[in-house]
Coordinates of C-alpha atoms in Angstrom, one line a residue:
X508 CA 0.0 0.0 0.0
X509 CA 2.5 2.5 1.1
X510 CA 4.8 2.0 -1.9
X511 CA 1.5 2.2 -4.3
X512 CA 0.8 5.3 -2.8
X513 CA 4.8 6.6 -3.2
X514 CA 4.9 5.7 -7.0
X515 CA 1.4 8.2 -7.5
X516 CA 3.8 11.0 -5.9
X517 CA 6.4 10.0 -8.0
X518 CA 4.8 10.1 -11.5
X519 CA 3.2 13.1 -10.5
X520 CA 6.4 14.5 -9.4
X521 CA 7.4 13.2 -13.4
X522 CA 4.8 15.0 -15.1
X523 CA 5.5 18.2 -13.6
X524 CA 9.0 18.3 -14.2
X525 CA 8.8 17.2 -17.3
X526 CA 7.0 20.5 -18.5
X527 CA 9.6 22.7 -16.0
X528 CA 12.2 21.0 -17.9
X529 CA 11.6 22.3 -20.8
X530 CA 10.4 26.0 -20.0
X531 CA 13.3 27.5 -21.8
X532 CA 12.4 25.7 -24.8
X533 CA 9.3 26.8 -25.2
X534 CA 10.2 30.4 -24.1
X535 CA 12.8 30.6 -26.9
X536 CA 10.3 28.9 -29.6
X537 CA 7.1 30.8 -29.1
X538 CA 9.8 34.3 -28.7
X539 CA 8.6 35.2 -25.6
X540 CA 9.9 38.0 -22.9
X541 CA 10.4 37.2 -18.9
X542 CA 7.4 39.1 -19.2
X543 CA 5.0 38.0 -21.4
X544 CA 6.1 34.4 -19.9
X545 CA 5.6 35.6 -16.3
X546 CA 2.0 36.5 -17.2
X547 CA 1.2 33.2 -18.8
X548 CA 3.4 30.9 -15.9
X549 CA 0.3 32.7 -14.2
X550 CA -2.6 30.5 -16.0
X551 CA -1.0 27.5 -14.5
X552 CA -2.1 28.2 -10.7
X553 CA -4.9 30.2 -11.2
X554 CA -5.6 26.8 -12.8
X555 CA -4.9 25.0 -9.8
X556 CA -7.0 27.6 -7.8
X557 CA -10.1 27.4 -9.9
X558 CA -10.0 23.9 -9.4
X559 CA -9.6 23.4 -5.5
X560 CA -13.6 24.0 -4.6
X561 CA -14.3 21.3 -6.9
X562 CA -11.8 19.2 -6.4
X563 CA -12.1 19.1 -2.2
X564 CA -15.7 18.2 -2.8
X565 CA -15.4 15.1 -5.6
X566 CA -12.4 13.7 -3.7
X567 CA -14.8 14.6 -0.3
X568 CA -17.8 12.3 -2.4
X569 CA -16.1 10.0 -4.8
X570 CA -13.1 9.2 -2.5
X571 CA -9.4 9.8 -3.5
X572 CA -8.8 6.6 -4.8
X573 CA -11.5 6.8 -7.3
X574 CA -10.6 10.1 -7.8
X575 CA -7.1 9.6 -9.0
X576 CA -7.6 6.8 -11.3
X577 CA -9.6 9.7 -13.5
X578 CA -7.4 12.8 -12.4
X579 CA -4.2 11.0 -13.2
X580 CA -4.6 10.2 -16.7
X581 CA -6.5 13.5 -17.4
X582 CA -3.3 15.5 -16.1
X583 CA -1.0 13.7 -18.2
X584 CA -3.1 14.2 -21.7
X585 CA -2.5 18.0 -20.7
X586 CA 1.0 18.2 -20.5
X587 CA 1.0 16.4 -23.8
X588 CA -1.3 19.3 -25.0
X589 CA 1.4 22.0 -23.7
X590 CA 3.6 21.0 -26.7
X591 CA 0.6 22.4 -29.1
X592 CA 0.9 25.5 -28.5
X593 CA 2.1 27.8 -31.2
X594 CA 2.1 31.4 -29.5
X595 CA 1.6 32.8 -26.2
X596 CA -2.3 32.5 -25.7
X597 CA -2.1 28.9 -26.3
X598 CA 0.1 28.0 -24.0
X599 CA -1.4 30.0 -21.2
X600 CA -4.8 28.3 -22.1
X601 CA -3.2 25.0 -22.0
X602 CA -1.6 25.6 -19.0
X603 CA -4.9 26.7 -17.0
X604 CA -6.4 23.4 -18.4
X605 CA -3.2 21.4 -16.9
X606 CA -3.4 23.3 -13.6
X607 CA -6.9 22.6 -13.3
X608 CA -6.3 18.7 -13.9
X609 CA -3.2 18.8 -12.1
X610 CA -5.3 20.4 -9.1
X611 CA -7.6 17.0 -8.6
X612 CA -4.5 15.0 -9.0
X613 CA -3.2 17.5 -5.8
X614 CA -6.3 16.9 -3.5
X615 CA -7.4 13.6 -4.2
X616 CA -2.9 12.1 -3.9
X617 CA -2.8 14.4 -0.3
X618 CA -5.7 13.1 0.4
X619 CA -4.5 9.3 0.0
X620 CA -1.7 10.8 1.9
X621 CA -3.2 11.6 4.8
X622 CA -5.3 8.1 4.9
X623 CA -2.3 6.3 4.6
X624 CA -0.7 8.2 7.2
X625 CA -3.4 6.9 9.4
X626 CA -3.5 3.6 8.8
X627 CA 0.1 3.3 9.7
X628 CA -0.2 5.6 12.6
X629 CA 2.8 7.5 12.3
X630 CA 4.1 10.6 10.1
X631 CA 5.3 9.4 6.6
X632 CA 3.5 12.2 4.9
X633 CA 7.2 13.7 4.1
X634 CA 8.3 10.9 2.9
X635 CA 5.6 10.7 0.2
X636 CA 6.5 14.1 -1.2
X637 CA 9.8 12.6 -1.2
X638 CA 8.8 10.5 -3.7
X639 CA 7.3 13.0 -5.6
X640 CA 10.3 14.9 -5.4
X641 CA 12.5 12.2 -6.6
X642 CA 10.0 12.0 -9.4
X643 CA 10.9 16.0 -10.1
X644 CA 14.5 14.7 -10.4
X645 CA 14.2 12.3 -12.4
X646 CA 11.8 13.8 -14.8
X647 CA 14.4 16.7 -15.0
X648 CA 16.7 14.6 -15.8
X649 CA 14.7 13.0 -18.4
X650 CA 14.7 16.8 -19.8
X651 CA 18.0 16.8 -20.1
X652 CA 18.7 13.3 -21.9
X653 CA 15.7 14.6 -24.5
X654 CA 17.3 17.7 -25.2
X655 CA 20.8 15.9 -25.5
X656 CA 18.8 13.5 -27.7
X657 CA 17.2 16.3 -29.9
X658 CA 14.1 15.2 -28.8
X659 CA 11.2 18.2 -29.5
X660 CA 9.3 19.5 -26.6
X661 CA 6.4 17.5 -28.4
X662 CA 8.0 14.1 -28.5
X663 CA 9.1 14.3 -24.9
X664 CA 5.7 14.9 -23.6
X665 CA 3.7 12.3 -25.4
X666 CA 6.2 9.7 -23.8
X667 CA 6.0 10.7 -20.5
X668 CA 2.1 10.7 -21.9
X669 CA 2.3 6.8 -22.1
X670 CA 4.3 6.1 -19.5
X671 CA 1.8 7.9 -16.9
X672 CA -0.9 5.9 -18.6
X673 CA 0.8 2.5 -17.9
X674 CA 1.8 3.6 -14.7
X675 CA -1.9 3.8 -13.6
X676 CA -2.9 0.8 -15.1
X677 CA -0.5 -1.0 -12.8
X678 CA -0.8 0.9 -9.2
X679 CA -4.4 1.7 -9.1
X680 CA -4.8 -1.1 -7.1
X681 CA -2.4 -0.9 -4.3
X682 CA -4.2 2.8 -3.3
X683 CA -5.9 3.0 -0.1
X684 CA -9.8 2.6 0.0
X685 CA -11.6 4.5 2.3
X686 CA -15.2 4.3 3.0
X687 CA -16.9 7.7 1.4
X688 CA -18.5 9.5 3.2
X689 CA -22.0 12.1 2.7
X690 CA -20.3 15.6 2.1
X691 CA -22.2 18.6 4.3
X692 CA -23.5 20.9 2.3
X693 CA -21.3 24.3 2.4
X694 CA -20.8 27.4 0.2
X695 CA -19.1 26.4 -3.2
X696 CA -16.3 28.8 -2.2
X697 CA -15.5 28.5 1.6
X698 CA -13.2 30.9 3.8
X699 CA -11.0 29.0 5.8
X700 CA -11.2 29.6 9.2
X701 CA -8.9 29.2 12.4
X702 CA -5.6 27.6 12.0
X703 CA -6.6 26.6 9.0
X704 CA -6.1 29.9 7.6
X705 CA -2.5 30.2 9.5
X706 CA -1.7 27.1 7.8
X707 CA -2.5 28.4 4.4
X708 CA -0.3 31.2 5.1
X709 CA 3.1 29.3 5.6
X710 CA 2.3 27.6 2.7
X711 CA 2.1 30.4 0.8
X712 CA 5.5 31.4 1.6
X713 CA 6.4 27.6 1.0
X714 CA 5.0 27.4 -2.5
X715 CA 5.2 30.9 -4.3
X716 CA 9.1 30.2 -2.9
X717 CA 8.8 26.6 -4.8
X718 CA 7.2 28.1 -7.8
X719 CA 10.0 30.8 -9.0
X720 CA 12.3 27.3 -8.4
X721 CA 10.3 25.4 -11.0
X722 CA 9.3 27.7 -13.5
X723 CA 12.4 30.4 -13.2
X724 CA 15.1 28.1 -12.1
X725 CA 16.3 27.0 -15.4
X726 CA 16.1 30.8 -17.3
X727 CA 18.2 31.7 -14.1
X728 CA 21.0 29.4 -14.5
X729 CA 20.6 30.1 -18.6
X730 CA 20.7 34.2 -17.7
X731 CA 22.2 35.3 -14.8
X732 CA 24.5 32.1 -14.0
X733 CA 25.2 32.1 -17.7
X734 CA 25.5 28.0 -18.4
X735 CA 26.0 26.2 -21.4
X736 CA 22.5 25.6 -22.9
X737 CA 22.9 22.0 -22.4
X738 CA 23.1 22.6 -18.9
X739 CA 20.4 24.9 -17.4
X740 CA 18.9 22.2 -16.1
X741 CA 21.2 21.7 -13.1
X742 CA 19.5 24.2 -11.1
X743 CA 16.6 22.8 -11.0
X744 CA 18.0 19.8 -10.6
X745 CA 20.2 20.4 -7.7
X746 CA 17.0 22.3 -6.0
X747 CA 15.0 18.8 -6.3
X748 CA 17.5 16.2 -5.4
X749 CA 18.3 18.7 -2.1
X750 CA 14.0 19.1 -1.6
X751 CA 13.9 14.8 -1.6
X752 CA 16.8 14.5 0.6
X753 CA 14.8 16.5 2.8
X754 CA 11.7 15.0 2.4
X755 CA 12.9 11.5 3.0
X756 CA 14.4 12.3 6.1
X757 CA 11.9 14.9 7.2
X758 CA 10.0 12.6 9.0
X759 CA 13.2 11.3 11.4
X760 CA 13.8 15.1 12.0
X761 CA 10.5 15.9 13.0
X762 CA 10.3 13.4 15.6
X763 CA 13.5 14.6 17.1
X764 CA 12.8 18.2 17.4
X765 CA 9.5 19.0 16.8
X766 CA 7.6 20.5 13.7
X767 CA 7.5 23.7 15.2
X768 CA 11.2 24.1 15.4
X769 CA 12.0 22.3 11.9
X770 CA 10.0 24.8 10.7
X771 CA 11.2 28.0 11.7
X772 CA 14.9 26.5 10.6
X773 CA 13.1 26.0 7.4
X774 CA 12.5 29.3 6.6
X775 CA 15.9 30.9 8.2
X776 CA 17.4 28.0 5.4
X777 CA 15.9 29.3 2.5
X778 CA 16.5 32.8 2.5
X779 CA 19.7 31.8 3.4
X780 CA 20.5 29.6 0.4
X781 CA 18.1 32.4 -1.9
X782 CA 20.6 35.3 -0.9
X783 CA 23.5 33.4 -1.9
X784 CA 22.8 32.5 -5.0
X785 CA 21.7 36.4 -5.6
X786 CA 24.9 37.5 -4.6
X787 CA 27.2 35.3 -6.0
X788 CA 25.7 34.2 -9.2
X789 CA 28.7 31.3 -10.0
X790 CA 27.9 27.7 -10.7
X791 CA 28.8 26.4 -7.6
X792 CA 27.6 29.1 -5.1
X793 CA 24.9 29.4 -7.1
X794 CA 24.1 25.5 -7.0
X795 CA 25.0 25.5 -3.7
X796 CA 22.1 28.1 -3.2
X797 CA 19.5 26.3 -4.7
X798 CA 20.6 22.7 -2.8
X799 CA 19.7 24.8 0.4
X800 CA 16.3 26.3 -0.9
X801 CA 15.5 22.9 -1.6
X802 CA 16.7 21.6 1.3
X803 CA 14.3 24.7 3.6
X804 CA 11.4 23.8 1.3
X805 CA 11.1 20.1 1.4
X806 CA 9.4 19.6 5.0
X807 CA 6.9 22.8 5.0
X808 CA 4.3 21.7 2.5
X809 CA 4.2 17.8 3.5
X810 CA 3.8 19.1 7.1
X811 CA 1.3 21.7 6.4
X812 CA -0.7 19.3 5.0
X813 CA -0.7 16.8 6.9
X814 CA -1.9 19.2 10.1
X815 CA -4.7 20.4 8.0
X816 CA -5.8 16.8 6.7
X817 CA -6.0 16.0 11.0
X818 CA -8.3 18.3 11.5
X819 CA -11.2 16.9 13.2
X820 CA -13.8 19.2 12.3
X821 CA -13.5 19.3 8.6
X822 CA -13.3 16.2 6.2
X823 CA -9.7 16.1 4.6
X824 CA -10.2 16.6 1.5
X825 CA -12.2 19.8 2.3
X826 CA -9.4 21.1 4.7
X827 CA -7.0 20.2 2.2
X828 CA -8.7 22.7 -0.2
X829 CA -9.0 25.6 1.7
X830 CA -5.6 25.1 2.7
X831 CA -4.0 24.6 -0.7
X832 CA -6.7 27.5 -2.0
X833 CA -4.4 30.5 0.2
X834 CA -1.2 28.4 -0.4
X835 CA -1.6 28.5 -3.8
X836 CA -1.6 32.4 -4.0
X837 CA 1.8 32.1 -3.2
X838 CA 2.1 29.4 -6.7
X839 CA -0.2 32.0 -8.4
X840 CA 1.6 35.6 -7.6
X841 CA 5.6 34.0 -7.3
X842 CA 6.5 33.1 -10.5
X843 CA 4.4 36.4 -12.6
X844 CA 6.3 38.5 -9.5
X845 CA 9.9 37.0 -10.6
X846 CA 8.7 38.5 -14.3
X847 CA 7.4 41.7 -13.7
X848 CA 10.1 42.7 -11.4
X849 CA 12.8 41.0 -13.7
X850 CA 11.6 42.9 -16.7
X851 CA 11.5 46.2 -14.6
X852 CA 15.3 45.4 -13.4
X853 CA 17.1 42.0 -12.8
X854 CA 16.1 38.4 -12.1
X855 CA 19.0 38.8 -9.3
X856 CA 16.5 41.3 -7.4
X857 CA 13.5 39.1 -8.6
X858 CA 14.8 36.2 -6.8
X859 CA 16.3 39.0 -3.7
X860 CA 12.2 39.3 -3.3
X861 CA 11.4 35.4 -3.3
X862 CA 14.2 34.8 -0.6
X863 CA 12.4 36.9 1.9
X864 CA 9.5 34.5 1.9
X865 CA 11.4 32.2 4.1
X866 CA 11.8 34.8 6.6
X867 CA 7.8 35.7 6.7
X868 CA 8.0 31.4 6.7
X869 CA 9.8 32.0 10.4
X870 CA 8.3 34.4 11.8
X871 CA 4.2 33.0 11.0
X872 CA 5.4 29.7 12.7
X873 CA 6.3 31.5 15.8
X874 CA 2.7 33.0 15.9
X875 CA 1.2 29.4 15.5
X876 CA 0.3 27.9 18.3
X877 CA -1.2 24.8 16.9
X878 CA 2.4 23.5 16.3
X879 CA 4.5 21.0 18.2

């Protein structure tokens, strides 16, 4: 069960790297600015956002194994519909589609988490976005042997297409079934309320921080760190293998000291590791930057979730919604924000901004009392 679960982090962890992987790619094919990119990067989340009422409530009624064995499938025909795109408004319309399908895979795999997590009564949520966060790696990776390859953006996606086809044909089985359960009728569009809300708010920080790592890591290394082309994956790179390394031994950590404190470290981590690689834009400071951004981010969104899918008065898949509906502003406003400020001076003072999310990270957990 718990290794079925780990390979649906890991292919989803695939699929969206693959399309990170090859952001410069399209950037250079369609002839778009940091600008004009930042603004569509911003169909992706608002997407996911879109998506979260709906997707807390099917997940909530259908149940999250059910769930995935549609969502799953759906999300990786839209990557292969990214490669389609022949300007700007196409790829921003295909990217809301695959933030909206990647949004049920979100819900409905946390979810699962969370169940999971139950039935073995002890925290392994980390370690399930570990395996998601291997699956980053290795579909950046992938990016990289395509593009050495001379693979086209298309080609690529339709094979990670298949693969995430035949993937769910095999593991559907070994997900976790979990009676449903009658969902209470609420507003379509709930606040969340309490820590909930508090919650939301670190992952915020968390995620708009994670977004400008996907989606602005690679034009980073290729612009400011000024790489050979075939490397400008190695940022990227070197951020995920750092956030899995983390994640697989998040859990360990937390039992030792205490979410509340591995969280505040956390934050002081990234901005640490953000600032270097702002101020000294080499390879390996640079690299070494992004393995600690990695490294602050990898605990904060597994434990996040897992607090909010505990909650006793809301059903997890609901919680889970509201949660991811405020962290996902952070996904929604940081990787336009690394754009707009970019194009009005520097990515350096783009990613200057980003890096003091891990501070704001610090000082929310202090206020959160809800935290062991």
């Amino acid at each position: 069960m718990r290794w079925g679960v780990s390979f649906f982090y890991l292919m989803q962890g695939v699929c969206f790297a693959t399309w990170a992987s090859r952001i410069p790619d399209l950037k250079s094919l369609l002839l778009l600015s940091d600008a004009a990119l930042g603004s569509i990067l911003l169909a992706l989340p608002l997407g996911q956002l879109c998506a979260m009422p709906l997707s807390g409530r099917l997940t909530t009624r259908l149940g999250s194994r059910q769930m995935l064995t549609f969502a799953v499938p759906l999300y990786a025909l839209c990557l292969a519909n990214l490669a389609l795109a022949t300007n700007g408004w196409q790829l921003g319309l295909f990217l809301f589609l695959f933030g909206v399908s990647g949004n049920l895979c979100n819900i409905s795999l946390n979810t699962q988490g969370v169940s999971a997590e139950r039935v073995y009564g002890k925290p392994i949520m980390t370690s399930f976005h570990g395996a998601w966060s291997v699956g980053g790696f290795t579909g950046a990776l992938t990016g990289l042997w395509a593009m050495h390859a001379g693979w086209n953006p298309l080609q690529h996606f339709v094979a990670i297409t298949l693969l995430m086809f035949l993937h769910v044909l095999i593991n559907h089985r070994f997900l976790v079934s979990v009676p449903r359960k009658p969902v209470e009728k609420r507003p379509l569009f709930t606040r969340p309320q309490g820590v909930l809300i508090q919650l939301g708010i670190i992952g915020f920080c968390s995620m708009a921080t994670e977004g400008a790592m996907f989606d602005w890591s690679g034009v980073y290394f290729k612009d400011i760190v000024q790489v050979p082309a075939a490397w400008v994956v190695l940022g990227y790179a070197s951020f995920m293998i750092m956030m899995a390394t983390g994640r697989f031994l998040g859990d360990r950590v937390i039992r030792l000291y205490g979410r509340k404190r591995v969280l505040q470290v956390s934050g002081v981590v990234i901005s640490s590791g953000m600032f270097l690689s702002v101020i000294f834009p080499s390879v390996e400071l640079a690299t070494a930057g992004f393995m600690l951004v990695g490294l602050g981010v990898s605990g904060i969104v597994p434990m996040v979730y897992s607090l909010a899918g505990s909650n006793a008065k809301v059903p997890p898949g609901i919680a889970l919604a509201m949660v991811s509906g405020v962290s996902y502003f952070g996904f929604l406003m940081g990787p336009p924000l690394i754009g707009y400020i970019s194009a009005l001076s520097s990515l350096r003072y783009s990613y200057a901004v980003i890096g003091c999310f891990g501070i704001l990270i610090s000082l929310m957990v202090s206020r959160l009392k809800a935290v062991g």
